[in-house]
Coordinates of C-alpha atoms in Angstrom, one line a residue:
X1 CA -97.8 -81.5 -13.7
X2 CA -94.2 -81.1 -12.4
X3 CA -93.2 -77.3 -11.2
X4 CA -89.9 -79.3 -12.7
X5 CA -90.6 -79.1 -15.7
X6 CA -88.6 -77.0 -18.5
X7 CA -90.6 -75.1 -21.5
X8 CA -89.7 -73.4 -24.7
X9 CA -92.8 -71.3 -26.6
X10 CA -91.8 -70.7 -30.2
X11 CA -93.2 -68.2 -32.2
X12 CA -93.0 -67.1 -36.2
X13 CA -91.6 -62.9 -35.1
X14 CA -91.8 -60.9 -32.9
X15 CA -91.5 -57.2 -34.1
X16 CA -93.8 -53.8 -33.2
X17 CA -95.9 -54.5 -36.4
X18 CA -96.7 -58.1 -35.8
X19 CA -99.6 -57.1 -32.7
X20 CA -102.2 -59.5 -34.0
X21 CA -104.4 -62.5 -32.5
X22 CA -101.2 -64.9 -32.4
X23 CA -99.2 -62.1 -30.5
X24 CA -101.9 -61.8 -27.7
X25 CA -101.6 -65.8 -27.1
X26 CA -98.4 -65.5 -27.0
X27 CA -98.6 -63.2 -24.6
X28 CA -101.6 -64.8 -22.5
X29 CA -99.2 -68.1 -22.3
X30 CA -96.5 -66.4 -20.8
X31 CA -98.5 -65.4 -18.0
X32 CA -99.2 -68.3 -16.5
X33 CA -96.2 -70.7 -18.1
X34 CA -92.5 -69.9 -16.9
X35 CA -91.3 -70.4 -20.5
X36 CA -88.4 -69.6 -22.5
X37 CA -89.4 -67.5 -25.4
X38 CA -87.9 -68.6 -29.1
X39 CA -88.2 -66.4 -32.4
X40 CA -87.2 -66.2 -36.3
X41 CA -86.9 -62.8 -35.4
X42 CA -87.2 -60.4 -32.4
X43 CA -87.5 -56.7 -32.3
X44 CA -89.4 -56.2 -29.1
X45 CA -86.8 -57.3 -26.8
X46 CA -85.4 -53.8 -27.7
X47 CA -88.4 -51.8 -27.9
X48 CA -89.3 -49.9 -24.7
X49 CA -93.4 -49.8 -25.0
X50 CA -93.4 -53.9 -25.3
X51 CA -94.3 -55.9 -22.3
X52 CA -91.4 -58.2 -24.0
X53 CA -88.5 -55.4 -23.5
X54 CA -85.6 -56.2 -22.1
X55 CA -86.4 -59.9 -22.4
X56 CA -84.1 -62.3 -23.6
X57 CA -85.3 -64.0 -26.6
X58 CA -83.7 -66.7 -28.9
X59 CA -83.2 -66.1 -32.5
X60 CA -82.0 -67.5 -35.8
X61 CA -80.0 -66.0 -38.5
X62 CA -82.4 -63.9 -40.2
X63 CA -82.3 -61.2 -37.5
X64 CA -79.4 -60.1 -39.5
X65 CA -80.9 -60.1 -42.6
X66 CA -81.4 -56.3 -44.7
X67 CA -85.1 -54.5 -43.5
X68 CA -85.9 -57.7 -41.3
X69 CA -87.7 -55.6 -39.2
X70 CA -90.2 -55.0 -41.4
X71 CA -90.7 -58.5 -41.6
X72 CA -89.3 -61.8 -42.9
X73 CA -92.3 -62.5 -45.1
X74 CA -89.8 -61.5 -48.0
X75 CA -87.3 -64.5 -47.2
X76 CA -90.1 -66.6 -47.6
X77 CA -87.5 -69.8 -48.8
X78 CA -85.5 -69.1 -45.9
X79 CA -87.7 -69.7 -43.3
X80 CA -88.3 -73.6 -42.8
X81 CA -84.3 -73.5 -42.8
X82 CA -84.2 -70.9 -40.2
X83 CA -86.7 -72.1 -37.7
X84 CA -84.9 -75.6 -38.2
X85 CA -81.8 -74.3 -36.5
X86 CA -83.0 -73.5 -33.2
X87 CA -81.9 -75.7 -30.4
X88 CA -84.3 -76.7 -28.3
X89 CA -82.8 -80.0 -26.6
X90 CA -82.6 -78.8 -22.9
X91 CA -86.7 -78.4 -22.8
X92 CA -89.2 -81.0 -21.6
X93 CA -91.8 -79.5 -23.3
X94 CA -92.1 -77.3 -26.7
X95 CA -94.8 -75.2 -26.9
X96 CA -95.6 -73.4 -30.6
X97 CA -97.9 -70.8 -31.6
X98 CA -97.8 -71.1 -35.1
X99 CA -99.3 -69.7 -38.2
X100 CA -96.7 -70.3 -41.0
X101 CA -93.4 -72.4 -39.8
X102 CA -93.3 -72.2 -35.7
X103 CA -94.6 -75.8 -35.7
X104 CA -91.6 -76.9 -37.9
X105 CA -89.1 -77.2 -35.1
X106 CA -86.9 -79.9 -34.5
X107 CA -87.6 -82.1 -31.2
X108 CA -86.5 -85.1 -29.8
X109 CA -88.7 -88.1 -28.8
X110 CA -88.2 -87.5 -25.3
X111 CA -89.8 -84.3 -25.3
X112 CA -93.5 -83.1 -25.9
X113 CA -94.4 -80.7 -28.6
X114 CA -97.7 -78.9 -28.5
X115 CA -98.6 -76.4 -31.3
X116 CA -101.3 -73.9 -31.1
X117 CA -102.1 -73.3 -34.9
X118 CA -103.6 -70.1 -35.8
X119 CA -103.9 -70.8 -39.2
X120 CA -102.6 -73.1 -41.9
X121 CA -99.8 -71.5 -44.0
X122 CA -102.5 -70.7 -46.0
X123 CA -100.8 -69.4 -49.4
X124 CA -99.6 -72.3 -49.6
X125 CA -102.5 -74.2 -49.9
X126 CA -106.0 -72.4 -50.8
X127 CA -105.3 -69.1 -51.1
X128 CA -102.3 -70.1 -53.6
X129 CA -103.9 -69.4 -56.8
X130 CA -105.0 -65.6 -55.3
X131 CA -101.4 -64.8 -54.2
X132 CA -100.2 -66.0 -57.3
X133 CA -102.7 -63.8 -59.0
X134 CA -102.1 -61.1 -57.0
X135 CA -98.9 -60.9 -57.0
X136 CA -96.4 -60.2 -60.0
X137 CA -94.2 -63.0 -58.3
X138 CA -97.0 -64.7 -59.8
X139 CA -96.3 -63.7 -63.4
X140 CA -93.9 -65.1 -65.8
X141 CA -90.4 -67.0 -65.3
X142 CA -90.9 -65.9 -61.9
X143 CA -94.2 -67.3 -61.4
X144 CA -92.8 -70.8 -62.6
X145 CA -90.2 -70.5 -59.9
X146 CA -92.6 -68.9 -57.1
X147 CA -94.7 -72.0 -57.9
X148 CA -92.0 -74.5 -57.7
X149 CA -91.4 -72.8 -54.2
X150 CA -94.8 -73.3 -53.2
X151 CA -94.7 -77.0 -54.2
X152 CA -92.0 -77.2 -51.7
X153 CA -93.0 -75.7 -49.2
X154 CA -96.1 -78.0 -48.7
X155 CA -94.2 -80.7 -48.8
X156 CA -91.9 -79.0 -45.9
X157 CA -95.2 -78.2 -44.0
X158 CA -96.8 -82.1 -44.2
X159 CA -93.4 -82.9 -42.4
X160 CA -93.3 -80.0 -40.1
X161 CA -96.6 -80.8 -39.1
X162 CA -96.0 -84.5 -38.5
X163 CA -93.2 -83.1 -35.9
X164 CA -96.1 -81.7 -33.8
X165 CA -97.5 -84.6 -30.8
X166 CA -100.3 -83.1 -30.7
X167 CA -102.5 -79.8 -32.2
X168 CA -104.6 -77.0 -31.1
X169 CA -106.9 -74.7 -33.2
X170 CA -108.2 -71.2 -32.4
X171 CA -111.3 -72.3 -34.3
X172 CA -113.1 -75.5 -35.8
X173 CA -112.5 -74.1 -39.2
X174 CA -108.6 -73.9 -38.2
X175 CA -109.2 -77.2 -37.4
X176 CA -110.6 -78.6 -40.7
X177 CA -107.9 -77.3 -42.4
X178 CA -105.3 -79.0 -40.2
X179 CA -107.2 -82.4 -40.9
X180 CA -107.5 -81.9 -44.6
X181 CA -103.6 -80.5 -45.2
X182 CA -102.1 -82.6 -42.2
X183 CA -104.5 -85.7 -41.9
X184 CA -104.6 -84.7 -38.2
X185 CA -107.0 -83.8 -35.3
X186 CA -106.8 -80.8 -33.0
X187 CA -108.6 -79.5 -30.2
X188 CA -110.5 -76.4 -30.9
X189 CA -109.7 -73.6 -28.1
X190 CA -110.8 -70.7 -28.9
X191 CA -108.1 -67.7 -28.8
X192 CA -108.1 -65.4 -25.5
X193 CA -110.2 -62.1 -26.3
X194 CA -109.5 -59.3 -23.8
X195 CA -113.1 -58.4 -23.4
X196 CA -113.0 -56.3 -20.5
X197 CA -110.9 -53.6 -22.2
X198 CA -114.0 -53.0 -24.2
X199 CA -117.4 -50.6 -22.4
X200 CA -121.0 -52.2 -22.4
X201 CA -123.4 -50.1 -23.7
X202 CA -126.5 -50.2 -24.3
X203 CA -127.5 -46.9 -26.0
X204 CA -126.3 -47.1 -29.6
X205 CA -125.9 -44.1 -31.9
X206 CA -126.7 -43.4 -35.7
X207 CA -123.3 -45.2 -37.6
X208 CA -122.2 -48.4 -38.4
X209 CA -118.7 -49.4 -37.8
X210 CA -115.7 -51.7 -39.1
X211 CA -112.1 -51.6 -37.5
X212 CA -109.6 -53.4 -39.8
X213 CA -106.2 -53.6 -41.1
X214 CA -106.5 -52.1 -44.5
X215 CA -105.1 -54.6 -47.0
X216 CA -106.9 -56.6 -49.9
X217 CA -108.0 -59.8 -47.9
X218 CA -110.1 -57.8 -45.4
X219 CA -112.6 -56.7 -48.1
X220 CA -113.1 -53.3 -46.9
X221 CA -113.6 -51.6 -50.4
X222 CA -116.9 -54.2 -50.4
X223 CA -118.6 -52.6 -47.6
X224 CA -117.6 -49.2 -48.4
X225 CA -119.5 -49.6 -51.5
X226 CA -122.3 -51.4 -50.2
X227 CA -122.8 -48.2 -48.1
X228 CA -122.0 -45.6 -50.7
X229 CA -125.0 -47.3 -52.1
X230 CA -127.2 -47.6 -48.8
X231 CA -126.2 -44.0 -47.8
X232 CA -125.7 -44.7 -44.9
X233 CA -123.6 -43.3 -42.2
X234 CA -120.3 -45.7 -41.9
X235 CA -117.2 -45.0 -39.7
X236 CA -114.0 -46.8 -41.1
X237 CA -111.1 -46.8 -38.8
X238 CA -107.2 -48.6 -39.3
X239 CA -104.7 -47.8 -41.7
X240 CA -102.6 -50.1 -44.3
X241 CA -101.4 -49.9 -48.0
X242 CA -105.1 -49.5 -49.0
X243 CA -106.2 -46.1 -47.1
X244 CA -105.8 -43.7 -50.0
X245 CA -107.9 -46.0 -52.2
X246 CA -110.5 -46.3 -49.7
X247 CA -110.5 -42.4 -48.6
X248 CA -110.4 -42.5 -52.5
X249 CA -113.5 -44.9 -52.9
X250 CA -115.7 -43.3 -49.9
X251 CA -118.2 -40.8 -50.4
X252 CA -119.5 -38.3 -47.9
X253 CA -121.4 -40.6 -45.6
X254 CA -118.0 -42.9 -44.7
X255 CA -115.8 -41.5 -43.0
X256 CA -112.2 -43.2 -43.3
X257 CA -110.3 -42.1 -40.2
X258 CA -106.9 -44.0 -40.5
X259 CA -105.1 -45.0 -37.3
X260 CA -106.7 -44.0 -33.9
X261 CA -105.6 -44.5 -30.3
X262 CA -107.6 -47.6 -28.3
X263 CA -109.2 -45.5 -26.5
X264 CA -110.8 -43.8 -29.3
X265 CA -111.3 -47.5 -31.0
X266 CA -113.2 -48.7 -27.9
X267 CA -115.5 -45.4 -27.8
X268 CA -116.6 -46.1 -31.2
X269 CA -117.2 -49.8 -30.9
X270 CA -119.0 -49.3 -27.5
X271 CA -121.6 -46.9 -29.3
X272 CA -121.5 -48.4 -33.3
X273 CA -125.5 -49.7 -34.2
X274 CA -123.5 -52.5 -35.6
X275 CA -120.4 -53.4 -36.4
X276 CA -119.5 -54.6 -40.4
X277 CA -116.7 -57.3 -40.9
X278 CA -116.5 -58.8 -44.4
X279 CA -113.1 -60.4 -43.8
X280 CA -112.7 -64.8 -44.5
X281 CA -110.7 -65.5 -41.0
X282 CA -109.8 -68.2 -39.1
X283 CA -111.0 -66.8 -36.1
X284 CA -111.3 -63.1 -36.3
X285 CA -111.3 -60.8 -32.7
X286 CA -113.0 -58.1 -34.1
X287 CA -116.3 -59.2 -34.3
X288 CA -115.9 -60.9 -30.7
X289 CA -114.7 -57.3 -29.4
X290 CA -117.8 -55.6 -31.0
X291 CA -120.2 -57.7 -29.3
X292 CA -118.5 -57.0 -25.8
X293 CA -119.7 -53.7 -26.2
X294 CA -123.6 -55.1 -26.6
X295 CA -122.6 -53.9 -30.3
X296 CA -124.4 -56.6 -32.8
X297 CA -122.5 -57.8 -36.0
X298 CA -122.9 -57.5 -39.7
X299 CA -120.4 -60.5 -41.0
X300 CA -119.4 -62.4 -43.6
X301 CA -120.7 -66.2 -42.4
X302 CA -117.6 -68.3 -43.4
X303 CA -114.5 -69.3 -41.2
X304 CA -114.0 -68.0 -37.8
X305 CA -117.2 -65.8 -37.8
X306 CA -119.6 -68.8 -38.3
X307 CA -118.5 -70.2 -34.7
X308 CA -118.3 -66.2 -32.8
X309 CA -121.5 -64.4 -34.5
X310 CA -125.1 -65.7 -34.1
X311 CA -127.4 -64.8 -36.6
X312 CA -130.3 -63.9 -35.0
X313 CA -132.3 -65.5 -37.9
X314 CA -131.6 -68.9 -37.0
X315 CA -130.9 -67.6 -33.2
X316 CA -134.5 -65.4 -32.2
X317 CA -133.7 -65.6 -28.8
X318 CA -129.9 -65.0 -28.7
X319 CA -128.8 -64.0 -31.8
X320 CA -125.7 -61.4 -32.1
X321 CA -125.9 -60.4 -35.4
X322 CA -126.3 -61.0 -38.6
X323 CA -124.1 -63.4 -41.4
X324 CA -124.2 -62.9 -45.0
X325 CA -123.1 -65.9 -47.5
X326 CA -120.7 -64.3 -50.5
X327 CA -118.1 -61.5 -50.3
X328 CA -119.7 -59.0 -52.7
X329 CA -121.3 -55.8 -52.7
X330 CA -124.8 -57.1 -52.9
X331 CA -124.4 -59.6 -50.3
X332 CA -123.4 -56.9 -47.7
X333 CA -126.7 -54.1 -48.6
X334 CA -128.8 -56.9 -48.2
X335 CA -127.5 -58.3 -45.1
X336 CA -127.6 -54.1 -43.6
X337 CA -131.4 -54.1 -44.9
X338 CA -132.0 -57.2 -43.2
X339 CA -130.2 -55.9 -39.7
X340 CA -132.4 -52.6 -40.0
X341 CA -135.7 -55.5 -40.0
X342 CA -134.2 -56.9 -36.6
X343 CA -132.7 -53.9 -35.5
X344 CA -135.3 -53.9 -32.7
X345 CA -134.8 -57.7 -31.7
X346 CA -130.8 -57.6 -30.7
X347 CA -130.4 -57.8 -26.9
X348 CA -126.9 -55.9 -25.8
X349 CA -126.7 -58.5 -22.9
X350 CA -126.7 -61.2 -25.0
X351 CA -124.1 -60.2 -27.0
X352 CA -121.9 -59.5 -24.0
X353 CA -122.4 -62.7 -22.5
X354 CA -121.6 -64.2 -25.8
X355 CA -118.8 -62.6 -25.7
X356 CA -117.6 -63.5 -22.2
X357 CA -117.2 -67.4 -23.5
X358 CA -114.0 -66.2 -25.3
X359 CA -112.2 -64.4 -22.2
X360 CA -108.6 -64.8 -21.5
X361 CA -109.7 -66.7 -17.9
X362 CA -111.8 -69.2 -20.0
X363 CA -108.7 -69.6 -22.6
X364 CA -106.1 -70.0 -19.5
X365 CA -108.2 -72.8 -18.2
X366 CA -108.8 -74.6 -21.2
X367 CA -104.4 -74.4 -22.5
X368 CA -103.4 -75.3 -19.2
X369 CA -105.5 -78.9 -18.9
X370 CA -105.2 -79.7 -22.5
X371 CA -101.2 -79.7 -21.7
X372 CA -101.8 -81.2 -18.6
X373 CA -103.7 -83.8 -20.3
X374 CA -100.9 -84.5 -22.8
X375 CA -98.4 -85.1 -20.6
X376 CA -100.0 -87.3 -18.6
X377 CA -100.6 -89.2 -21.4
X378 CA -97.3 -88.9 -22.8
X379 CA -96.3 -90.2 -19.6
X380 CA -98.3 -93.3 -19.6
X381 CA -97.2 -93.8 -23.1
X382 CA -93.4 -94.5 -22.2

């Protein structure tokens, strides 16, 4: 490929809260791709512990908009509009990492536009009737207006989507959702996991672990009261609307800890028995994290999960961990009771090595000749 060449990566926001999966692409691409770096919004341009500070980074109007900062979520029918008006003519190719409207940007036929979907915009489309039920936006007058803006909106994302040449997913079940919503194909690369930040070990102590954003979806509450029921000694670390109700909820064998520093987070991964994720992702790094430590995994067997934990039931000689079928109480005791049956049988190394197949080097070869490969078609195309 040309060193000639001009790029553009897009992303949905960039702000210190927004440090998930998508962020840490974002950040993997810029390493190796001399890129221009596009935004609906952009807070850590200005914020002195990013790796971003002091970057310049294009915008669109709803920087200016009251508590943006906090996040843009809340101007949810402004946003196709907004990430419509950035220009992006003087680029050869348009690079997206997109999990609501990134994707939506408008190119011309000369140029290339690659999108690396994290996730379909989701409340949109399957999860709509649980954000409608769980939200009072969902209720009422407003709730026929809220859906009428949903109806919209997938409407908008079919035609976004159809501005994208060609897709990538972090996961095959990211990918099955792009073909069912978009009637499109996408290659499956899995998203860059920074596994060497985490310590093998092979000596495991007496808790089991989860580390999660505290907010409805992730179904903590679920495994804190499989385990008030197991008595068993769990370690629940991250913060979030929900960590009074689950300090609330926990009874003397969890320990809820809130927030804690990495290095903290790494010590108690690295020496977990096993590490609890009852989450429905489209990839998910957790899990992948836990088993760079040798640390096997107690998960939830749908979405990204299915394709990053083995269960050692259908895996004897390299399973990683072990999958349960329904997100309920009942499903997670049973699924512990199981792991304390196989407890014996996990290897640490296999997990590890699992592990490795989702490292950032792995992730920079695989981006790098997929675009390759699409512009070289493109090329023989025109």
């Amino acid at each position: 490929m040309s060193n000639n060449l001009t790029y553009a990566l897009v992303h949905e926001w960039l702000t210190p809260k927004a440090t998930g999966g998508s962020e840490l692409v974002v950040k993997e691409i810029l390493k190796y791709i001399d890129a221009d770096l596009y935004a609906l919004i952009d807070f850590e341009s200005t914020n002195p512990e990013s790796y971003l500070f002091g970057r310049s980074i294009g915008k669109t109007f709803l920087q200016n908009f009251p508590l943006a900062r906090n996040g843009v979520q809340k101007y949810l029918p402004f946003l196709p509009l907004a990430i419509e008006q950035l220009d992006l003519r003087n680029y050869d190719i348009i690079l997206s990492s997109s999990h609501t409207v990134a994707k939506g940007v408008i190119t011309t036929p000369q140029q290339l536009h690659i999108c690396y979907c994290h996730a379909t915009m989701r409340f949109a489309w399957d999860l709509t009737f649980d954000y409608l039920a769980q939200s009072f936006m969902g209720q009422g007058i407003q709730g026929m207006m809220t859906r009428y803006l949903l109806h919209k909106l997938r409407q908008w994302d079919v035609l976004a989507a159809n501005r994208v040449d060609y897709f990538i997913a972090n996961s095959g079940h990211t990918a099955s959702r792009i073909w069912r919503y978009y009637r499109r194909k996408a290659e499956v690369i899995y998203p860059p996991v920074n596994i060497d930040r985490f310590s093998y070990q092979t000596n495991k102590e007496d808790y089991y672990l989860i580390v999660s954003r505290l907010v409805s979806y992730k179904k903590v509450s679920l495994i804190i009261q499989a385990f008030n029921q197991l008595k068993l000694p769990l370690i629940v670390i991250g913060t979030g609307p929900q960590l009074k109700k689950m300090r609330q909820l926990a009874q003397p064998n969890v320990q809820v800890l809130g927030f804690q520093p990495d290095d903290v987070v790494e010590k108690y991964m690295a020496n977990a028995k096993a590490f609890v994720y009852a989450a429905y992702e489209d990839f998910g790094i957790a899990p992948v994290e836990a088993q760079a430590c040798g640390t096997p995994v107690i998960a939830f067997g749908a979405g990204g999960t299915s394709e990053t934990v083995r269960d050692i039931r259908q895996h004897p000689d390299s399973g990683t961990g072990i999958l349960f079928a329904e997100q309920s109480v009942t499903a997670i005791t049973d699924a512990v009771k199981t792991f304390v049956t196989y407890e014996g049988k996990f290897n640490p190394e296999i997990a590890r090595s699992h592990a490795a197949k989702f490292s950032p080097d792995i992730f920079k070869q695989r981006y790098l000749e997929y675009v390759d490969r699409c512009y070289n078609r493109r090329q023989k195309a025109f």
